[in-house]
PDB file of C-alpha atoms in Angstrom:
ATOM      1  CA  UNK J 146     134.696 117.928  74.571  1.00  0.00           C
ATOM      2  CA  UNK J 147     131.452 118.177  72.681  1.00  0.00           C
ATOM      3  CA  UNK J 148     130.888 120.383  69.576  1.00  0.00           C
ATOM      4  CA  UNK J 149     129.690 123.286  71.758  1.00  0.00           C
ATOM      5  CA  UNK J 150     132.900 123.301  73.793  1.00  0.00           C
ATOM      6  CA  UNK J 151     131.387 121.709  76.898  1.00  0.00           C
ATOM      7  CA  UNK J 152     133.760 119.384  78.667  1.00  0.00           C
ATOM      8  CA  UNK J 153     134.135 117.334  81.792  1.00  0.00           C
ATOM      9  CA  UNK J 154     137.506 117.155  83.525  1.00  0.00           C
ATOM     10  CA  UNK J 155     138.221 114.285  85.907  1.00  0.00           C
ATOM     11  CA  UNK J 156     141.079 114.398  88.420  1.00  0.00           C
ATOM     12  CA  UNK J 157     141.791 111.122  90.197  1.00  0.00           C
ATOM     13  CA  UNK J 158     142.544 110.421  93.851  1.00  0.00           C
ATOM     14  CA  UNK J 159     146.208 109.832  94.711  1.00  0.00           C
ATOM     15  CA  UNK J 160     145.462 107.011  97.203  1.00  0.00           C
ATOM     16  CA  UNK J 161     142.640 105.283  95.312  1.00  0.00           C
ATOM     17  CA  UNK J 162     143.901 105.617  91.771  1.00  0.00           C
ATOM     18  CA  UNK J 163     140.748 104.539  89.946  1.00  0.00           C
ATOM     19  CA  UNK J 164     138.389 106.802  91.902  1.00  0.00           C
ATOM     20  CA  UNK J 165     137.723 110.434  90.956  1.00  0.00           C
ATOM     21  CA  UNK J 166     138.786 113.108  93.455  1.00  0.00           C
ATOM     22  CA  UNK J 167     137.308 116.042  91.538  1.00  0.00           C
ATOM     23  CA  UNK J 168     134.977 116.270  88.558  1.00  0.00           C
ATOM     24  CA  UNK J 169     134.727 119.649  86.864  1.00  0.00           C
ATOM     25  CA  UNK J 170     132.154 120.643  84.263  1.00  0.00           C
ATOM     26  CA  UNK J 171     133.341 123.465  82.008  1.00  0.00           C
ATOM     27  CA  UNK J 172     132.161 125.352  78.973  1.00  0.00           C
ATOM     28  CA  UNK J 173     134.479 127.428  76.774  1.00  0.00           C
ATOM     29  CA  UNK J 174     137.270 126.951  79.347  1.00  0.00           C
ATOM     30  CA  UNK J 175     135.098 128.430  82.117  1.00  0.00           C
ATOM     31  CA  UNK J 176     134.378 126.223  85.122  1.00  0.00           C
ATOM     32  CA  UNK J 177     130.644 125.767  85.591  1.00  0.00           C
ATOM     33  CA  UNK J 178     130.637 123.391  88.537  1.00  0.00           C
ATOM     34  CA  UNK J 179     132.920 121.049  90.396  1.00  0.00           C
ATOM     35  CA  UNK J 180     132.314 118.133  92.715  1.00  0.00           C
ATOM     36  CA  UNK J 181     134.867 116.811  95.214  1.00  0.00           C
ATOM     37  CA  UNK J 182     135.068 113.208  96.434  1.00  0.00           C
ATOM     38  CA  UNK J 183     137.051 111.986  99.438  1.00  0.00           C
ATOM     39  CA  UNK J 184     137.533 108.318 100.302  1.00  0.00           C
ATOM     40  CA  UNK J 185     138.621 106.182 103.240  1.00  0.00           C
ATOM     41  CA  UNK J 186     139.212 102.585 104.248  1.00  0.00           C
ATOM     42  CA  UNK J 187     137.485 100.737 107.092  1.00  0.00           C
ATOM     43  CA  UNK J 188     138.707  97.761 109.104  1.00  0.00           C
ATOM     44  CA  UNK J 189     136.431  95.902 111.498  1.00  0.00           C
ATOM     45  CA  UNK J 190     138.003  92.720 112.845  1.00  0.00           C
ATOM     46  CA  UNK J 191     138.441  90.354 109.897  1.00  0.00           C
ATOM     47  CA  UNK J 192     136.593  92.643 107.483  1.00  0.00           C
ATOM     48  CA  UNK J 193     138.304  95.301 105.412  1.00  0.00           C
ATOM     49  CA  UNK J 194     136.845  97.694 102.825  1.00  0.00           C
ATOM     50  CA  UNK J 195     138.836 100.221 100.759  1.00  0.00           C
ATOM     51  CA  UNK J 196     137.892 103.204  98.633  1.00  0.00           C
ATOM     52  CA  UNK J 197     134.604 103.992 100.352  1.00  0.00           C
ATOM     53  CA  UNK J 198     133.156 107.485  99.963  1.00  0.00           C
ATOM     54  CA  UNK J 199     133.817 109.496 103.118  1.00  0.00           C
ATOM     55  CA  UNK J 200     132.732 112.937 101.924  1.00  0.00           C
ATOM     56  CA  UNK J 201     131.098 114.165  98.723  1.00  0.00           C
ATOM     57  CA  UNK J 202     130.788 117.889  98.100  1.00  0.00           C
ATOM     58  CA  UNK J 203     128.669 119.110  95.209  1.00  0.00           C
ATOM     59  CA  UNK J 204     129.073 122.629  93.777  1.00  0.00           C
ATOM     60  CA  UNK J 205     132.393 123.190  95.570  1.00  0.00           C
ATOM     61  CA  UNK J 206     133.193 126.816  96.507  1.00  0.00           C
ATOM     62  CA  UNK J 207     129.735 128.133  95.674  1.00  0.00           C
ATOM     63  CA  UNK J 208     126.795 129.290  97.762  1.00  0.00           C
ATOM     64  CA  UNK J 209     124.965 126.127  96.652  1.00  0.00           C
ATOM     65  CA  UNK J 210     127.633 123.761  98.023  1.00  0.00           C
ATOM     66  CA  UNK J 211     126.151 120.674  99.657  1.00  0.00           C
ATOM     67  CA  UNK J 212     128.211 118.068 101.501  1.00  0.00           C
ATOM     68  CA  UNK J 213     127.386 114.489 102.491  1.00  0.00           C
ATOM     69  CA  UNK J 214     129.589 112.587 104.949  1.00  0.00           C
ATOM     70  CA  UNK J 215     129.527 108.796 105.329  1.00  0.00           C
ATOM     71  CA  UNK J 216     130.548 106.295 108.011  1.00  0.00           C
ATOM     72  CA  UNK J 217     130.864 102.631 107.025  1.00  0.00           C
ATOM     73  CA  UNK J 218     131.085  99.233 108.656  1.00  0.00           C
ATOM     74  CA  UNK J 219     133.748  96.650 107.828  1.00  0.00           C
ATOM     75  CA  UNK J 220     131.574  95.181 105.079  1.00  0.00           C
ATOM     76  CA  UNK J 221     131.600  98.525 103.260  1.00  0.00           C
ATOM     77  CA  UNK J 222     127.956  99.386 103.946  1.00  0.00           C
ATOM     78  CA  UNK J 223     127.172 102.914 105.136  1.00  0.00           C
ATOM     79  CA  UNK J 224     126.139 103.104 108.799  1.00  0.00           C
ATOM     80  CA  UNK J 225     125.562 106.863 108.970  1.00  0.00           C
ATOM     81  CA  UNK J 226     125.089 109.718 106.549  1.00  0.00           C
ATOM     82  CA  UNK J 227     125.121 113.394 107.416  1.00  0.00           C
ATOM     83  CA  UNK J 228     123.839 115.856 104.807  1.00  0.00           C
ATOM     84  CA  UNK J 229     125.066 119.441 105.240  1.00  0.00           C
ATOM     85  CA  UNK J 230     123.025 121.924 103.249  1.00  0.00           C
ATOM     86  CA  UNK J 231     125.540 124.774 103.336  1.00  0.00           C
ATOM     87  CA  UNK J 232     122.718 127.099 104.425  1.00  0.00           C
ATOM     88  CA  UNK J 233     121.090 127.795 107.768  1.00  0.00           C
ATOM     89  CA  UNK J 234     118.971 124.660 107.420  1.00  0.00           C
ATOM     90  CA  UNK J 235     119.653 121.914 109.964  1.00  0.00           C
ATOM     91  CA  UNK J 236     121.852 118.972 109.010  1.00  0.00           C
ATOM     92  CA  UNK J 237     120.056 115.754 108.052  1.00  0.00           C
ATOM     93  CA  UNK J 238     121.461 112.672 109.787  1.00  0.00           C
ATOM     94  CA  UNK J 239     120.486 109.077 109.002  1.00  0.00           C
ATOM     95  CA  UNK J 240     121.669 105.956 110.831  1.00  0.00           C
ATOM     96  CA  UNK J 241     121.513 102.918 108.560  1.00  0.00           C
ATOM     97  CA  UNK J 242     121.394  99.154 109.194  1.00  0.00           C
ATOM     98  CA  UNK J 243     122.055  96.610 106.435  1.00  0.00           C
ATOM     99  CA  UNK J 244     121.547  92.855 106.674  1.00  0.00           C
ATOM    100  CA  UNK J 245     124.074  90.253 105.513  1.00  0.00           C
ATOM    101  CA  UNK J 246     122.664  90.403 101.967  1.00  0.00           C
ATOM    102  CA  UNK J 247     123.336  94.127 101.672  1.00  0.00           C
ATOM    103  CA  UNK J 248     119.674  95.109 101.957  1.00  0.00           C
ATOM    104  CA  UNK J 249     118.784  98.246 103.887  1.00  0.00           C
ATOM    105  CA  UNK J 250     116.570  97.043 106.756  1.00  0.00           C
ATOM    106  CA  UNK J 251     116.391 100.166 108.933  1.00  0.00           C
ATOM    107  CA  UNK J 252     116.953 103.895 108.578  1.00  0.00           C
ATOM    108  CA  UNK J 253     116.685 106.157 111.609  1.00  0.00           C
ATOM    109  CA  UNK J 254     116.635 109.919 111.109  1.00  0.00           C
ATOM    110  CA  UNK J 255     118.065 112.496 113.483  1.00  0.00           C
ATOM    111  CA  UNK J 256     114.473 113.222 114.553  1.00  0.00           C
ATOM    112  CA  UNK J 257     114.219 109.553 115.644  1.00  0.00           C
ATOM    113  CA  UNK J 258     111.770 108.603 112.870  1.00  0.00           C
ATOM    114  CA  UNK J 259     112.407 104.965 111.993  1.00  0.00           C
ATOM    115  CA  UNK J 260     111.891 103.437 108.548  1.00  0.00           C
ATOM    116  CA  UNK J 261     111.940  99.620 108.528  1.00  0.00           C
ATOM    117  CA  UNK J 262     112.233  97.615 105.308  1.00  0.00           C
ATOM    118  CA  UNK J 263     111.475  93.943 104.604  1.00  0.00           C
ATOM    119  CA  UNK J 264     112.476  91.722 101.684  1.00  0.00           C
ATOM    120  CA  UNK J 265     111.547  88.302 100.362  1.00  0.00           C
ATOM    121  CA  UNK J 266     114.044  85.514  99.651  1.00  0.00           C
ATOM    122  CA  UNK J 267     114.734  86.955  96.167  1.00  0.00           C
ATOM    123  CA  UNK J 268     115.551  90.394  97.599  1.00  0.00           C
ATOM    124  CA  UNK J 269     112.331  92.015  96.393  1.00  0.00           C
ATOM    125  CA  UNK J 270     111.084  94.753  98.742  1.00  0.00           C
ATOM    126  CA  UNK J 271     107.984  93.465 100.576  1.00  0.00           C
ATOM    127  CA  UNK J 272     107.380  95.980 103.358  1.00  0.00           C
ATOM    128  CA  UNK J 273     108.133  99.527 104.431  1.00  0.00           C
ATOM    129  CA  UNK J 274     106.983 100.794 107.817  1.00  0.00           C
ATOM    130  CA  UNK J 275     107.450 104.276 109.239  1.00  0.00           C
ATOM    131  CA  UNK J 276     107.530 104.667 113.027  1.00  0.00           C
ATOM    132  CA  UNK J 277     107.624 107.879 115.050  1.00  0.00           C
ATOM    133  CA  UNK J 278     108.082 107.653 118.831  1.00  0.00           C
ATOM    134  CA  UNK J 279     106.713 104.092 118.856  1.00  0.00           C
ATOM    135  CA  UNK J 280     103.650 104.954 116.768  1.00  0.00           C
ATOM    136  CA  UNK J 281     103.155 103.377 113.353  1.00  0.00           C
ATOM    137  CA  UNK J 282     102.649 106.226 110.860  1.00  0.00           C
ATOM    138  CA  UNK J 283     102.559 104.303 107.582  1.00  0.00           C
ATOM    139  CA  UNK J 284     102.913 100.793 106.188  1.00  0.00           C
ATOM    140  CA  UNK J 285     103.293  99.741 102.563  1.00  0.00           C
ATOM    141  CA  UNK J 286     103.304  96.072 101.532  1.00  0.00           C
ATOM    142  CA  UNK J 287     104.106  94.302  98.262  1.00  0.00           C
ATOM    143  CA  UNK J 288     103.849  90.695  97.140  1.00  0.00           C
ATOM    144  CA  UNK J 289     105.951  89.136  94.393  1.00  0.00           C
ATOM    145  CA  UNK J 290     105.159  85.773  92.765  1.00  0.00           C
ATOM    146  CA  UNK J 291     107.687  82.949  92.224  1.00  0.00           C
ATOM    147  CA  UNK J 292     108.843  84.604  88.974  1.00  0.00           C
ATOM    148  CA  UNK J 293     109.713  87.805  90.823  1.00  0.00           C
ATOM    149  CA  UNK J 294     106.797  89.723  89.301  1.00  0.00           C
ATOM    150  CA  UNK J 295     104.829  92.168  91.437  1.00  0.00           C
ATOM    151  CA  UNK J 296     101.356  90.662  92.075  1.00  0.00           C
ATOM    152  CA  UNK J 297      99.922  93.288  94.389  1.00  0.00           C
ATOM    153  CA  UNK J 298     100.886  96.397  96.300  1.00  0.00           C
ATOM    154  CA  UNK J 299      99.132  97.889  99.312  1.00  0.00           C
ATOM    155  CA  UNK J 300     100.195 101.463 100.013  1.00  0.00           C
ATOM    156  CA  UNK J 301     100.039 103.425 103.240  1.00  0.00           C
ATOM    157  CA  UNK J 302      96.446 104.604 102.775  1.00  0.00           C
ATOM    158  CA  UNK J 303      93.384 103.086 104.390  1.00  0.00           C
ATOM    159  CA  UNK J 304      89.685 103.950 104.187  1.00  0.00           C
ATOM    160  CA  UNK J 305      89.583 103.932 101.211  1.00  0.00           C
ATOM    161  CA  UNK J 306      92.137 101.197 100.744  1.00  0.00           C
ATOM    162  CA  UNK J 307      94.826 101.567  98.087  1.00  0.00           C
ATOM    163  CA  UNK J 308      95.413  97.911  97.271  1.00  0.00           C
ATOM    164  CA  UNK J 309      96.506  97.523  93.644  1.00  0.00           C
ATOM    165  CA  UNK J 310      96.602  94.160  91.875  1.00  0.00           C
ATOM    166  CA  UNK J 311      98.777  93.627  88.814  1.00  0.00           C
ATOM    167  CA  UNK J 312      98.150  91.172  85.954  1.00  0.00           C
TER     168      UNK J 312
END
């Protein structure tokens, strides 16, 4: 509780004891907002991951409520997210692919727009391409030196080019 009477209440999950199930923000004993977290475990052959977020709902029981649902692979990386707006807007679905180092290498939206990501040996992001129905829409490239410092970045623009060099 701060001097103005604002407080944050945390209620923990009964299955995953160290993870919050509900977080409530309150002022003068009046609830302002609450967020709900639900978790699950995933088994995939020899791999097993526990306490992964399955559903997160922000602004529970309000008109502004927004929910995100997650699917995971056995390594614990998300394979799909679905964002529900709580309004008449369409849901936003993303299919995700992670490499063995835990780096996001591909994100495909429900509209079949594909974002592909590349990394160097240090894990620095080196490329981001956006594809729509087999057509390349944008490409951004970066180069990092042996110390991991960004040397140059080339954004998605061309004519005029947007290559930026860093000292």
